[in-house]
Amino acid sequence: MEKTKKFLLAESELPKKWYNIVAEMPTKPMPMLHPGTKQPLKNEDLYPLFAKDLADQELNQTDVWIDIPEEVREKLKIYRPTPLVRAYNLEKALGTPAHIYFKNESVSPVGSHKLNSALAQAYYCKKEGTTNITTETGAGQWGTALSFAAKAFGLELAVYMVKISYEQKPYRRSLMQTWGAQVIPSPSMSTKAGRQILTDHPNYQGSLGTAISEAIELAMSTPNCKYTLGSVLNHVSLHQTVIGLEAEKQMEMAGEYPDVVIGCFGGGSNFSGISFPFMRHNINEGKKTRFIAAEPTSCPKLTRGKFEYDFGDEAGYTPLLPMFTLGHSFAPAHIHAGGLRYHGAGTIVSQLMKDGLMEAVDIEQLDSFNAGVLFAQTEGIVPAPESAHAIAAAINEALKCKEEGTTKTILFNLSGHGLVDMTAYDQYLAGDLMNYSLSDKDIENNVSKLEHLV
Ligand SMILES: *Cc1c(COP(=O)(O)O)cnc(C)c1O
């Protein structure tokens, strides 16, 4: 019989609802706290900053399923359902008896999974009469996704892009501008926060913390303007569950069920997206699938961080989130997987981790590129440096199967392609990249500064 390589769903099988795992978690995440009063956050506290529907989704602990608006489904159809692919060539190169599958989110027009949430967020902003939205971007993937989403729903978007990335990653900036966004190198003279920093340090190259402050300030001081975020928050993970819900149907087409599900881990949105629909069956039916978050060794919040209340941003503007964190002042090394350089993990994933419903591994930078190149040479797709962490973790699991002589079914999420990250591959191929290790003291220094509220 001819072997099937890709499992494809019809457009009509694009999910009609998102899966809200919080409603079914054995232990709910602890509440987010207001940064001023330290009281549990109420929906109204979030309304000035976020669209109301998104704020309500953020704190929804009761509805298991949440309808995906028809308008959002219509835009998702530009690239969804995405393929599930059996990585036969990678299996062969590894000589493993394991069956390896990947969900290919790199087929979105922006090249990553981030569009799944960007479209939903832009839609809800538009629906409540917002005309302008703001955000910040480091490496540029989120800004890129939001630029297309804003255009799709007729919103004006201002993206504060960390100045050094603005200069070093011109193609992501070009993409954002092609889709009509205004891209501002941060720090800028357009906000009080930016002017302050530029007055004190005229040559400051920018940081994500400063860019966040600028984006929030602009949103709060502009009428009909909202702020958006591309990871970490519950509503972002919710929107990403289309990945796992499709994969569930596609694994069924393949006649298999995953023993292991793997995603790379920045703030947790693509990992949540591929995992939660399968984790549902562990929670409700006692299935024994393992869920593995793959984070970089240089930013190991899940494997070496501490569970504490911490701010979501460097500057300390956001609510306090109960999370595994390295401390909001932690400055990760400048690895090329920019999307994984975040100090904390979302609150849902942090609770799941605490409850032993998932696990985490750390991957060295060189191992991730090694895996990325092997994947490119066998399956043809050059993965994003972030996604290469998931590939490396999948390879490790597949090699374990080879050693033990067991046939396991491994599913990982290919969160994006690396075609706009070729400078990173150039440096890897030239032998100019290195690993970074952290001492316990490096970690303890930042985490011990946090107020102990858990
Ligand atoms: C942003 C990004 C990530 C990391 O973010 P998560 O919210 O953890 O998913 C991973 N892969 C790609 C391609 C990204 O753009």
CSV table of C-alpha atoms and ligand atoms in Angstrom, one decimal:
chain,number,residue,atom,x,y,z
A,1,MET,CA,0.0,0.0,0.0
A,2,GLU,CA,1.1,3.5,-0.8
A,3,LYS,CA,2.2,5.3,2.3
A,4,THR,CA,0.5,8.6,3.2
A,5,LYS,CA,2.9,11.5,3.8
A,6,LYS,CA,0.5,14.4,4.6
A,7,PHE,CA,-2.8,14.2,6.4
A,8,LEU,CA,-5.0,17.0,5.1
A,9,LEU,CA,-8.4,18.2,6.4
A,10,ALA,CA,-11.1,19.8,4.3
A,11,GLU,CA,-11.7,23.5,5.0
A,12,SER,CA,-15.1,22.6,6.5
A,13,GLU,CA,-13.1,20.8,9.3
A,14,LEU,CA,-11.5,23.9,10.5
A,15,PRO,CA,-12.5,23.9,14.2
A,16,LYS,CA,-15.6,25.9,15.1
A,17,LYS,CA,-14.6,26.3,18.8
A,18,TRP,CA,-11.5,26.9,20.8
A,19,TYR,CA,-10.7,24.6,23.8
A,20,ASN,CA,-10.4,26.3,27.1
A,21,ILE,CA,-8.4,23.9,29.3
A,22,VAL,CA,-8.8,26.0,32.4
A,23,ALA,CA,-12.4,24.9,32.7
A,24,GLU,CA,-11.3,21.3,33.1
A,25,MET,CA,-8.0,21.7,35.0
A,26,PRO,CA,-7.9,19.6,38.2
A,27,THR,CA,-6.3,22.6,40.0
A,28,LYS,CA,-7.1,26.1,38.5
A,29,PRO,CA,-4.3,28.5,38.1
A,30,MET,CA,-3.9,30.9,41.0
A,31,PRO,CA,-5.4,34.4,40.3
A,32,MET,CA,-3.4,37.1,38.6
A,33,LEU,CA,-2.9,40.1,41.0
A,34,HIS,CA,-3.4,43.8,40.5
A,35,PRO,CA,0.2,45.2,40.6
A,36,GLY,CA,-0.9,48.1,42.9
A,37,THR,CA,-3.4,46.5,45.3
A,38,LYS,CA,-2.1,42.9,45.1
A,39,GLN,CA,-5.8,41.9,44.9
A,40,PRO,CA,-7.1,39.3,42.4
A,41,LEU,CA,-7.6,40.8,39.1
A,42,LYS,CA,-11.2,41.5,37.9
A,43,ASN,CA,-12.3,41.6,34.2
A,44,GLU,CA,-12.9,45.3,34.5
A,45,ASP,CA,-9.2,45.9,35.4
A,46,LEU,CA,-8.2,44.6,32.0
A,47,TYR,CA,-10.8,46.6,29.9
A,48,PRO,CA,-8.8,49.8,29.5
A,49,LEU,CA,-5.9,47.9,27.9
A,50,PHE,CA,-7.4,44.9,26.1
A,51,ALA,CA,-10.6,44.4,24.0
A,52,LYS,CA,-13.4,43.4,26.3
A,53,ASP,CA,-14.0,40.0,24.7
A,54,LEU,CA,-10.3,39.2,25.1
A,55,ALA,CA,-10.2,40.3,28.7
A,56,ASP,CA,-13.2,38.1,29.4
A,57,GLN,CA,-11.5,35.1,27.7
A,58,GLU,CA,-8.4,35.8,29.7
A,59,LEU,CA,-10.3,35.2,33.0
A,60,ASN,CA,-12.9,32.6,31.8
A,61,GLN,CA,-12.6,29.5,34.0
A,62,THR,CA,-16.0,27.9,33.2
A,63,ASP,CA,-16.6,27.5,29.5
A,64,VAL,CA,-14.9,24.4,28.1
A,65,TRP,CA,-15.6,25.5,24.5
A,66,ILE,CA,-15.6,29.0,23.1
A,67,ASP,CA,-17.0,29.8,19.7
A,68,ILE,CA,-14.6,31.0,17.0
A,69,PRO,CA,-16.4,33.9,15.3
A,70,GLU,CA,-17.3,33.2,11.6
A,71,GLU,CA,-15.3,36.3,10.6
A,72,VAL,CA,-12.1,34.8,12.2
A,73,ARG,CA,-12.7,31.4,10.7
A,74,GLU,CA,-13.0,33.0,7.3
A,75,LYS,CA,-9.5,34.6,7.6
A,76,LEU,CA,-8.0,31.5,9.2
A,77,LYS,CA,-9.0,29.6,6.0
A,78,ILE,CA,-6.3,31.6,4.1
A,79,TYR,CA,-3.9,28.9,5.4
A,80,ARG,CA,-5.9,26.5,7.7
A,81,PRO,CA,-6.3,23.7,8.2
A,82,THR,CA,-2.5,23.2,8.2
A,83,PRO,CA,-1.0,19.8,7.2
A,84,LEU,CA,0.0,17.1,9.6
A,85,VAL,CA,3.1,15.4,8.1
A,86,ARG,CA,4.8,12.1,8.8
A,87,ALA,CA,8.5,12.7,8.9
A,88,TYR,CA,9.5,9.4,7.2
A,89,ASN,CA,12.8,10.8,6.0
A,90,LEU,CA,13.8,12.1,9.4
A,91,GLU,CA,12.9,8.7,10.9
A,92,LYS,CA,15.0,6.9,8.3
A,93,ALA,CA,18.0,9.2,8.9
A,94,LEU,CA,17.8,8.5,12.6
A,95,GLY,CA,17.2,4.8,12.1
A,96,THR,CA,14.5,4.9,14.7
A,97,PRO,CA,11.4,2.6,15.0
A,98,ALA,CA,9.5,5.7,16.4
A,99,HIS,CA,6.8,7.3,14.2
A,100,ILE,CA,7.4,11.0,14.0
A,101,TYR,CA,4.7,13.4,13.0
A,102,PHE,CA,4.8,17.2,12.8
A,103,LYS,CA,2.0,19.8,12.5
A,104,ASN,CA,3.2,22.3,10.0
A,105,GLU,CA,2.3,25.9,11.2
A,106,SER,CA,5.0,27.3,8.9
A,107,VAL,CA,2.5,27.4,6.0
A,108,SER,CA,0.8,30.5,7.4
A,109,PRO,CA,1.5,33.6,5.2
A,110,VAL,CA,3.6,35.2,8.0
A,111,GLY,CA,5.5,31.9,8.5
A,112,SER,CA,4.5,31.0,12.0
A,113,HIS,CA,1.6,30.0,14.3
A,114,LYS,CA,1.4,33.6,15.7
A,115,LEU,CA,-1.3,34.5,13.1
A,116,ASN,CA,-3.8,32.2,14.8
A,117,SER,CA,-4.1,34.6,17.7
A,118,ALA,CA,-3.3,37.8,15.8
A,119,LEU,CA,-6.4,37.3,13.6
A,120,ALA,CA,-8.6,36.7,16.7
A,121,GLN,CA,-7.2,39.7,18.6
A,122,ALA,CA,-7.6,42.1,15.7
A,123,TYR,CA,-11.2,40.9,15.1
A,124,TYR,CA,-12.3,41.5,18.7
A,125,CYS,CA,-10.6,44.9,18.7
A,126,LYS,CA,-12.4,45.9,15.5
A,127,LYS,CA,-15.7,44.5,16.8
A,128,GLU,CA,-15.8,46.8,19.8
A,129,GLY,CA,-15.1,49.9,17.7
A,130,THR,CA,-11.3,50.1,18.1
A,131,THR,CA,-9.6,51.9,15.3
A,132,ASN,CA,-5.9,51.6,16.3
A,133,ILE,CA,-3.9,48.9,18.0
A,134,THR,CA,-0.3,48.8,19.3
A,135,THR,CA,2.2,46.1,20.2
A,136,GLU,CA,5.9,45.6,20.7
A,137,THR,CA,8.1,43.1,18.9
A,138,GLY,CA,11.6,41.8,19.5
A,139,ALA,CA,12.7,39.5,16.8
A,140,GLY,CA,9.6,40.6,14.8
A,141,GLN,CA,7.4,37.5,14.4
A,142,TRP,CA,4.5,38.8,16.5
A,143,GLY,CA,4.7,42.2,14.9
A,144,THR,CA,4.7,40.5,11.5
A,145,ALA,CA,1.6,38.4,12.3
A,146,LEU,CA,-0.3,41.3,13.8
A,147,SER,CA,0.5,43.5,10.8
A,148,PHE,CA,-1.3,41.2,8.4
A,149,ALA,CA,-4.2,40.7,10.9
A,150,ALA,CA,-4.6,44.4,11.4
A,151,LYS,CA,-4.8,44.9,7.7
A,152,ALA,CA,-7.3,42.0,7.3
A,153,PHE,CA,-9.7,43.7,9.8
A,154,GLY,CA,-9.1,47.3,8.8
A,155,LEU,CA,-7.1,48.5,11.8
A,156,GLU,CA,-4.2,50.9,12.0
A,157,LEU,CA,-1.2,49.3,13.8
A,158,ALA,CA,1.8,50.8,15.4
A,159,VAL,CA,4.6,48.3,16.3
A,160,TYR,CA,7.4,49.3,18.6
A,161,MET,CA,10.3,47.3,17.5
A,162,VAL,CA,13.4,47.0,19.6
A,163,LYS,CA,15.9,49.3,17.9
A,164,ILE,CA,18.7,46.8,17.5
A,165,SER,CA,16.4,44.3,15.8
A,166,TYR,CA,14.9,47.1,13.7
A,167,GLU,CA,18.4,47.6,12.3
A,168,GLN,CA,19.6,44.0,12.3
A,169,LYS,CA,16.4,42.3,11.0
A,170,PRO,CA,15.3,44.5,8.1
A,171,TYR,CA,13.2,41.8,6.4
A,172,ARG,CA,10.7,41.4,9.2
A,173,ARG,CA,10.4,45.2,9.3
A,174,SER,CA,9.8,45.2,5.5
A,175,LEU,CA,7.1,42.5,5.9
A,176,MET,CA,5.3,44.6,8.6
A,177,GLN,CA,5.5,47.7,6.4
A,178,THR,CA,4.3,45.7,3.3
A,179,TRP,CA,1.2,44.8,5.3
A,180,GLY,CA,0.7,48.5,6.1
A,181,ALA,CA,1.9,48.8,9.7
A,182,GLN,CA,3.8,51.7,11.1
A,183,VAL,CA,7.0,50.3,12.6
A,184,ILE,CA,8.8,52.5,15.1
A,185,PRO,CA,12.3,51.8,16.4
A,186,SER,CA,12.2,51.8,20.2
A,187,PRO,CA,13.1,53.8,22.2
A,188,SER,CA,11.4,56.6,20.2
A,189,MET,CA,10.5,60.2,20.6
A,190,SER,CA,6.8,59.4,20.2
A,191,THR,CA,6.2,58.5,23.9
A,192,LYS,CA,7.2,59.9,27.3
A,193,ALA,CA,8.9,56.6,28.2
A,194,GLY,CA,10.9,56.7,25.0
A,195,ARG,CA,11.9,60.4,25.3
A,196,GLN,CA,12.9,59.9,28.9
A,197,ILE,CA,15.3,57.1,28.0
A,198,LEU,CA,16.7,58.8,24.9
A,199,THR,CA,17.4,62.0,27.0
A,200,ASP,CA,19.3,59.9,29.6
A,201,HIS,CA,21.0,57.5,27.1
A,202,PRO,CA,21.0,58.9,23.5
A,203,ASN,CA,22.5,55.7,22.0
A,204,TYR,CA,20.3,53.2,23.8
A,205,GLN,CA,19.7,50.2,21.5
A,206,GLY,CA,16.4,49.3,23.1
A,207,SER,CA,14.9,46.4,25.0
A,208,LEU,CA,11.6,44.5,25.0
A,209,GLY,CA,10.8,46.2,28.3
A,210,THR,CA,11.1,49.7,26.8
A,211,ALA,CA,9.1,48.7,23.7
A,212,ILE,CA,6.3,47.3,25.9
A,213,SER,CA,6.2,50.6,27.9
A,214,GLU,CA,6.0,52.6,24.7
A,215,ALA,CA,3.2,50.4,23.2
A,216,ILE,CA,1.2,50.5,26.4
A,217,GLU,CA,1.6,54.3,26.8
A,218,LEU,CA,0.5,54.9,23.2
A,219,ALA,CA,-2.6,52.6,23.7
A,220,MET,CA,-3.6,54.3,27.0
A,221,SER,CA,-3.2,57.8,25.6
A,222,THR,CA,-4.9,57.3,22.2
A,223,PRO,CA,-8.7,57.3,21.9
A,224,ASN,CA,-10.1,54.0,20.5
A,225,CYS,CA,-6.7,52.3,20.8
A,226,LYS,CA,-6.0,48.9,22.4
A,227,TYR,CA,-2.8,47.0,23.2
A,228,THR,CA,-2.2,43.4,22.2
A,229,LEU,CA,0.2,40.6,23.2
A,230,GLY,CA,1.4,37.6,21.2
A,231,SER,CA,2.2,35.0,23.9
A,232,VAL,CA,2.1,34.2,27.6
A,233,LEU,CA,-1.6,35.2,28.2
A,234,ASN,CA,-4.4,32.7,28.6
A,235,HIS,CA,-6.4,34.1,25.6
A,236,VAL,CA,-3.4,33.7,23.3
A,237,SER,CA,-3.1,30.0,24.3
A,238,LEU,CA,-6.8,29.6,23.8
A,239,HIS,CA,-6.6,30.8,20.2
A,240,GLN,CA,-3.7,28.5,19.5
A,241,THR,CA,-5.7,25.4,20.3
A,242,VAL,CA,-6.8,25.2,16.7
A,243,ILE,CA,-3.4,23.5,16.2
A,244,GLY,CA,-4.1,20.6,18.5
A,245,LEU,CA,-7.8,20.3,17.6
A,246,GLU,CA,-6.9,19.8,13.9
A,247,ALA,CA,-4.0,17.5,14.8
A,248,GLU,CA,-6.3,15.3,16.8
A,249,LYS,CA,-8.5,14.7,13.8
A,250,GLN,CA,-5.4,14.2,11.6
A,251,MET,CA,-3.8,11.7,13.9
A,252,GLU,CA,-7.0,9.8,13.7
A,253,MET,CA,-6.8,9.8,9.9
A,254,ALA,CA,-3.3,8.3,10.4
A,255,GLY,CA,-4.7,5.7,12.7
A,256,GLU,CA,-2.5,6.7,15.6
A,257,TYR,CA,-2.5,8.5,18.9
A,258,PRO,CA,0.5,10.4,20.2
A,259,ASP,CA,2.5,8.9,23.1
A,260,VAL,CA,4.6,12.1,23.2
A,261,VAL,CA,3.6,15.7,22.2
A,262,ILE,CA,6.3,18.3,21.9
A,263,GLY,CA,6.4,22.1,21.4
A,264,CYS,CA,9.2,24.6,21.7
A,265,PHE,CA,8.6,27.1,24.6
A,266,GLY,CA,8.8,30.9,24.7
A,267,GLY,CA,5.8,32.1,26.6
A,268,GLY,CA,3.9,28.9,25.9
A,269,SER,CA,1.4,29.7,23.2
A,270,ASN,CA,2.4,27.2,20.5
A,271,PHE,CA,3.2,24.5,23.1
A,272,SER,CA,-0.3,25.0,24.6
A,273,GLY,CA,-1.9,25.0,21.2
A,274,ILE,CA,-0.6,21.6,20.2
A,275,SER,CA,-0.8,20.1,23.7
A,276,PHE,CA,-4.1,21.1,25.4
A,277,PRO,CA,-6.6,19.3,23.1
A,278,PHE,CA,-4.6,16.0,23.7
A,279,MET,CA,-4.0,16.7,27.4
A,280,ARG,CA,-7.8,16.9,27.7
A,281,HIS,CA,-7.9,13.1,27.3
A,282,ASN,CA,-5.2,12.7,30.0
A,283,ILE,CA,-7.3,14.8,32.4
A,284,ASN,CA,-10.7,13.3,31.5
A,285,GLU,CA,-10.0,9.7,30.4
A,286,GLY,CA,-6.8,8.8,32.0
A,287,LYS,CA,-4.7,8.7,28.8
A,288,LYS,CA,-1.0,8.6,29.4
A,289,THR,CA,0.4,10.9,26.7
A,290,ARG,CA,3.6,12.8,27.8
A,291,PHE,CA,3.8,16.5,27.0
A,292,ILE,CA,7.2,18.0,26.7
A,293,ALA,CA,8.1,21.7,26.5
A,294,ALA,CA,11.4,22.4,24.9
A,295,GLU,CA,13.1,25.5,26.1
A,296,PRO,CA,16.6,26.9,25.5
A,297,THR,CA,19.3,26.1,28.0
A,298,SER,CA,20.1,29.8,28.2
A,299,CYS,CA,16.5,30.7,29.3
A,300,PRO,CA,15.4,27.7,31.4
A,301,LYS,CA,12.3,29.0,33.3
A,302,LEU,CA,10.5,25.6,33.4
A,303,THR,CA,13.5,23.4,34.1
A,304,ARG,CA,15.4,25.7,36.5
A,305,GLY,CA,13.1,28.7,37.3
A,306,LYS,CA,11.0,29.1,40.4
A,307,PHE,CA,7.2,29.3,40.9
A,308,GLU,CA,6.5,32.8,42.1
A,309,TYR,CA,4.3,35.8,41.4
A,310,ASP,CA,6.2,37.9,38.8
A,311,PHE,CA,5.6,40.7,36.3
A,312,GLY,CA,5.0,39.7,32.7
A,313,ASP,CA,7.4,42.4,31.4
A,314,GLU,CA,10.8,43.7,32.3
A,315,ALA,CA,9.5,47.1,33.4
A,316,GLY,CA,6.9,45.8,35.9
A,317,TYR,CA,3.8,47.3,34.4
A,318,THR,CA,1.7,44.2,33.9
A,319,PRO,CA,-0.4,42.3,36.5
A,320,LEU,CA,1.5,39.9,38.7
A,321,LEU,CA,1.3,36.4,37.3
A,322,PRO,CA,1.8,33.2,39.2
A,323,MET,CA,4.4,31.5,37.0
A,324,PHE,CA,7.6,29.6,36.6
A,325,THR,CA,10.0,32.5,36.2
A,326,LEU,CA,13.7,33.4,36.1
A,327,GLY,CA,12.7,36.9,37.4
A,328,HIS,CA,11.5,39.8,35.2
A,329,SER,CA,15.0,41.4,35.3
A,330,PHE,CA,16.6,38.3,33.9
A,331,ALA,CA,18.5,39.1,30.8
A,332,PRO,CA,18.9,36.0,28.6
A,333,ALA,CA,21.8,35.6,26.3
A,334,HIS,CA,21.3,36.7,22.7
A,335,ILE,CA,20.5,33.4,21.2
A,336,HIS,CA,19.0,33.3,17.7
A,337,ALA,CA,15.8,31.8,18.9
A,338,GLY,CA,14.6,35.3,19.8
A,339,GLY,CA,11.0,34.0,20.4
A,340,LEU,CA,12.2,31.8,23.3
A,341,ARG,CA,14.1,34.5,25.2
A,342,TYR,CA,11.2,35.2,27.6
A,343,HIS,CA,11.7,35.1,31.4
A,344,GLY,CA,8.5,33.4,32.4
A,345,ALA,CA,5.9,30.8,31.5
A,346,GLY,CA,2.1,31.5,31.1
A,347,THR,CA,0.0,30.9,34.2
A,348,ILE,CA,-1.9,27.8,32.8
A,349,VAL,CA,1.2,26.0,31.8
A,350,SER,CA,2.9,26.9,35.1
A,351,GLN,CA,0.1,25.2,37.0
A,352,LEU,CA,0.1,22.2,34.7
A,353,MET,CA,3.8,21.9,35.3
A,354,LYS,CA,3.4,22.1,39.1
A,355,ASP,CA,0.7,19.4,38.9
A,356,GLY,CA,2.9,17.1,36.9
A,357,LEU,CA,0.7,17.1,33.9
A,358,MET,CA,3.6,18.0,31.6
A,359,GLU,CA,7.4,18.1,31.6
A,360,ALA,CA,10.1,20.3,30.2
A,361,VAL,CA,13.6,19.8,28.7
A,362,ASP,CA,16.3,22.3,27.9
A,363,ILE,CA,18.1,22.3,24.5
A,364,GLU,CA,21.5,23.8,23.9
A,365,GLN,CA,21.8,26.4,21.0
A,366,LEU,CA,24.2,24.2,19.0
A,367,ASP,CA,22.0,21.1,19.4
A,368,SER,CA,19.0,23.1,18.2
A,369,PHE,CA,20.7,24.2,15.0
A,370,ASN,CA,22.1,20.7,14.4
A,371,ALA,CA,18.6,19.4,14.6
A,372,GLY,CA,17.3,22.2,12.4
A,373,VAL,CA,19.8,21.4,9.7
A,374,LEU,CA,19.1,17.7,9.8
A,375,PHE,CA,15.4,18.4,9.5
A,376,ALA,CA,16.0,20.8,6.6
A,377,GLN,CA,18.1,18.1,4.8
A,378,THR,CA,15.6,15.3,5.4
A,379,GLU,CA,12.1,16.9,5.3
A,380,GLY,CA,13.0,19.9,3.2
A,381,ILE,CA,11.7,22.7,5.4
A,382,VAL,CA,14.2,25.1,7.1
A,383,PRO,CA,12.7,25.5,10.6
A,384,ALA,CA,12.6,28.7,12.6
A,385,PRO,CA,15.4,28.6,15.2
A,386,GLU,CA,12.7,28.4,17.9
A,387,SER,CA,11.0,25.4,16.2
A,388,ALA,CA,14.4,23.7,16.0
A,389,HIS,CA,14.2,23.2,19.8
A,390,ALA,CA,11.1,21.1,19.4
A,391,ILE,CA,12.8,19.1,16.6
A,392,ALA,CA,15.8,18.5,18.8
A,393,ALA,CA,13.6,17.2,21.7
A,394,ALA,CA,11.7,15.0,19.2
A,395,ILE,CA,15.0,13.6,17.9
A,396,ASN,CA,16.1,12.8,21.5
A,397,GLU,CA,12.8,10.9,22.1
A,398,ALA,CA,13.1,9.1,18.8
A,399,LEU,CA,16.7,8.0,19.7
A,400,LYS,CA,15.6,6.8,23.1
A,401,CYS,CA,13.1,4.6,21.2
A,402,LYS,CA,15.9,3.3,19.1
A,403,GLU,CA,18.0,2.4,22.1
A,404,GLU,CA,15.1,0.7,23.9
A,405,GLY,CA,13.7,-0.9,20.7
A,406,THR,CA,10.3,0.6,21.3
A,407,THR,CA,7.9,2.1,18.7
A,408,LYS,CA,6.4,5.3,20.0
A,409,THR,CA,4.3,7.9,18.2
A,410,ILE,CA,5.9,11.3,18.6
A,411,LEU,CA,4.1,14.5,17.5
A,412,PHE,CA,5.8,17.9,17.5
A,413,ASN,CA,4.7,21.3,16.4
A,414,LEU,CA,6.7,23.0,13.7
A,415,SER,CA,5.8,26.5,14.9
A,416,GLY,CA,7.4,28.3,12.0
A,417,HIS,CA,10.0,28.4,9.1
A,418,GLY,CA,13.4,30.0,9.2
A,419,LEU,CA,13.5,31.7,5.8
A,420,VAL,CA,13.8,35.2,7.5
A,421,ASP,CA,16.3,33.8,9.9
A,422,MET,CA,19.1,32.8,7.5
A,423,THR,CA,21.7,35.1,9.2
A,424,ALA,CA,21.4,32.8,12.1
A,425,TYR,CA,22.0,29.7,9.9
A,426,ASP,CA,24.9,31.5,8.2
A,427,GLN,CA,26.5,32.0,11.6
A,428,TYR,CA,25.9,28.4,12.6
A,429,LEU,CA,27.3,27.1,9.4
A,430,ALA,CA,30.4,29.3,9.8
A,431,GLY,CA,31.0,27.9,13.3
A,432,ASP,CA,30.3,31.2,14.9
A,433,LEU,CA,27.6,30.2,17.3
A,434,MET,CA,28.1,28.9,20.8
A,435,ASN,CA,26.2,27.4,23.8
A,436,TYR,CA,25.5,29.5,26.9
A,437,SER,CA,25.4,28.0,30.4
A,438,LEU,CA,23.9,29.6,33.5
A,439,SER,CA,25.1,29.0,37.0
A,440,ASP,CA,22.6,28.5,39.8
A,441,LYS,CA,23.8,31.8,41.2
A,442,ASP,CA,22.9,33.7,37.9
A,443,ILE,CA,19.4,32.3,38.3
A,444,GLU,CA,19.1,32.8,42.1
A,445,ASN,CA,20.2,36.5,41.8
A,446,ASN,CA,17.1,37.5,39.8
A,447,VAL,CA,14.6,35.2,41.4
A,448,SER,CA,15.5,36.0,44.9
A,449,LYS,CA,14.6,39.7,44.2
A,450,LEU,CA,10.9,38.8,43.7
A,451,GLU,CA,8.4,39.5,46.5
A,452,HIS,CA,7.4,36.1,47.8
A,453,LEU,CA,3.6,36.0,47.4
A,454,VAL,CA,2.7,32.3,46.6
B,1,LIG,C1,7.2,33.5,18.9
B,1,LIG,C2,7.6,32.1,18.5
B,1,LIG,C3,7.7,31.0,19.4
B,1,LIG,C4,7.7,31.2,20.9
B,1,LIG,O1,6.4,31.6,21.4
B,1,LIG,P1,5.4,30.7,22.1
B,1,LIG,O2,4.4,31.6,22.6
B,1,LIG,O3,6.1,30.0,23.2
B,1,LIG,O4,4.9,29.8,21.1
B,1,LIG,C5,8.1,29.8,18.8
B,1,LIG,N1,8.2,29.6,17.5
B,1,LIG,C6,8.0,30.6,16.6
B,1,LIG,C7,8.2,30.3,15.2
B,1,LIG,C8,7.7,31.9,17.1
B,1,LIG,O5,7.5,32.9,16.2
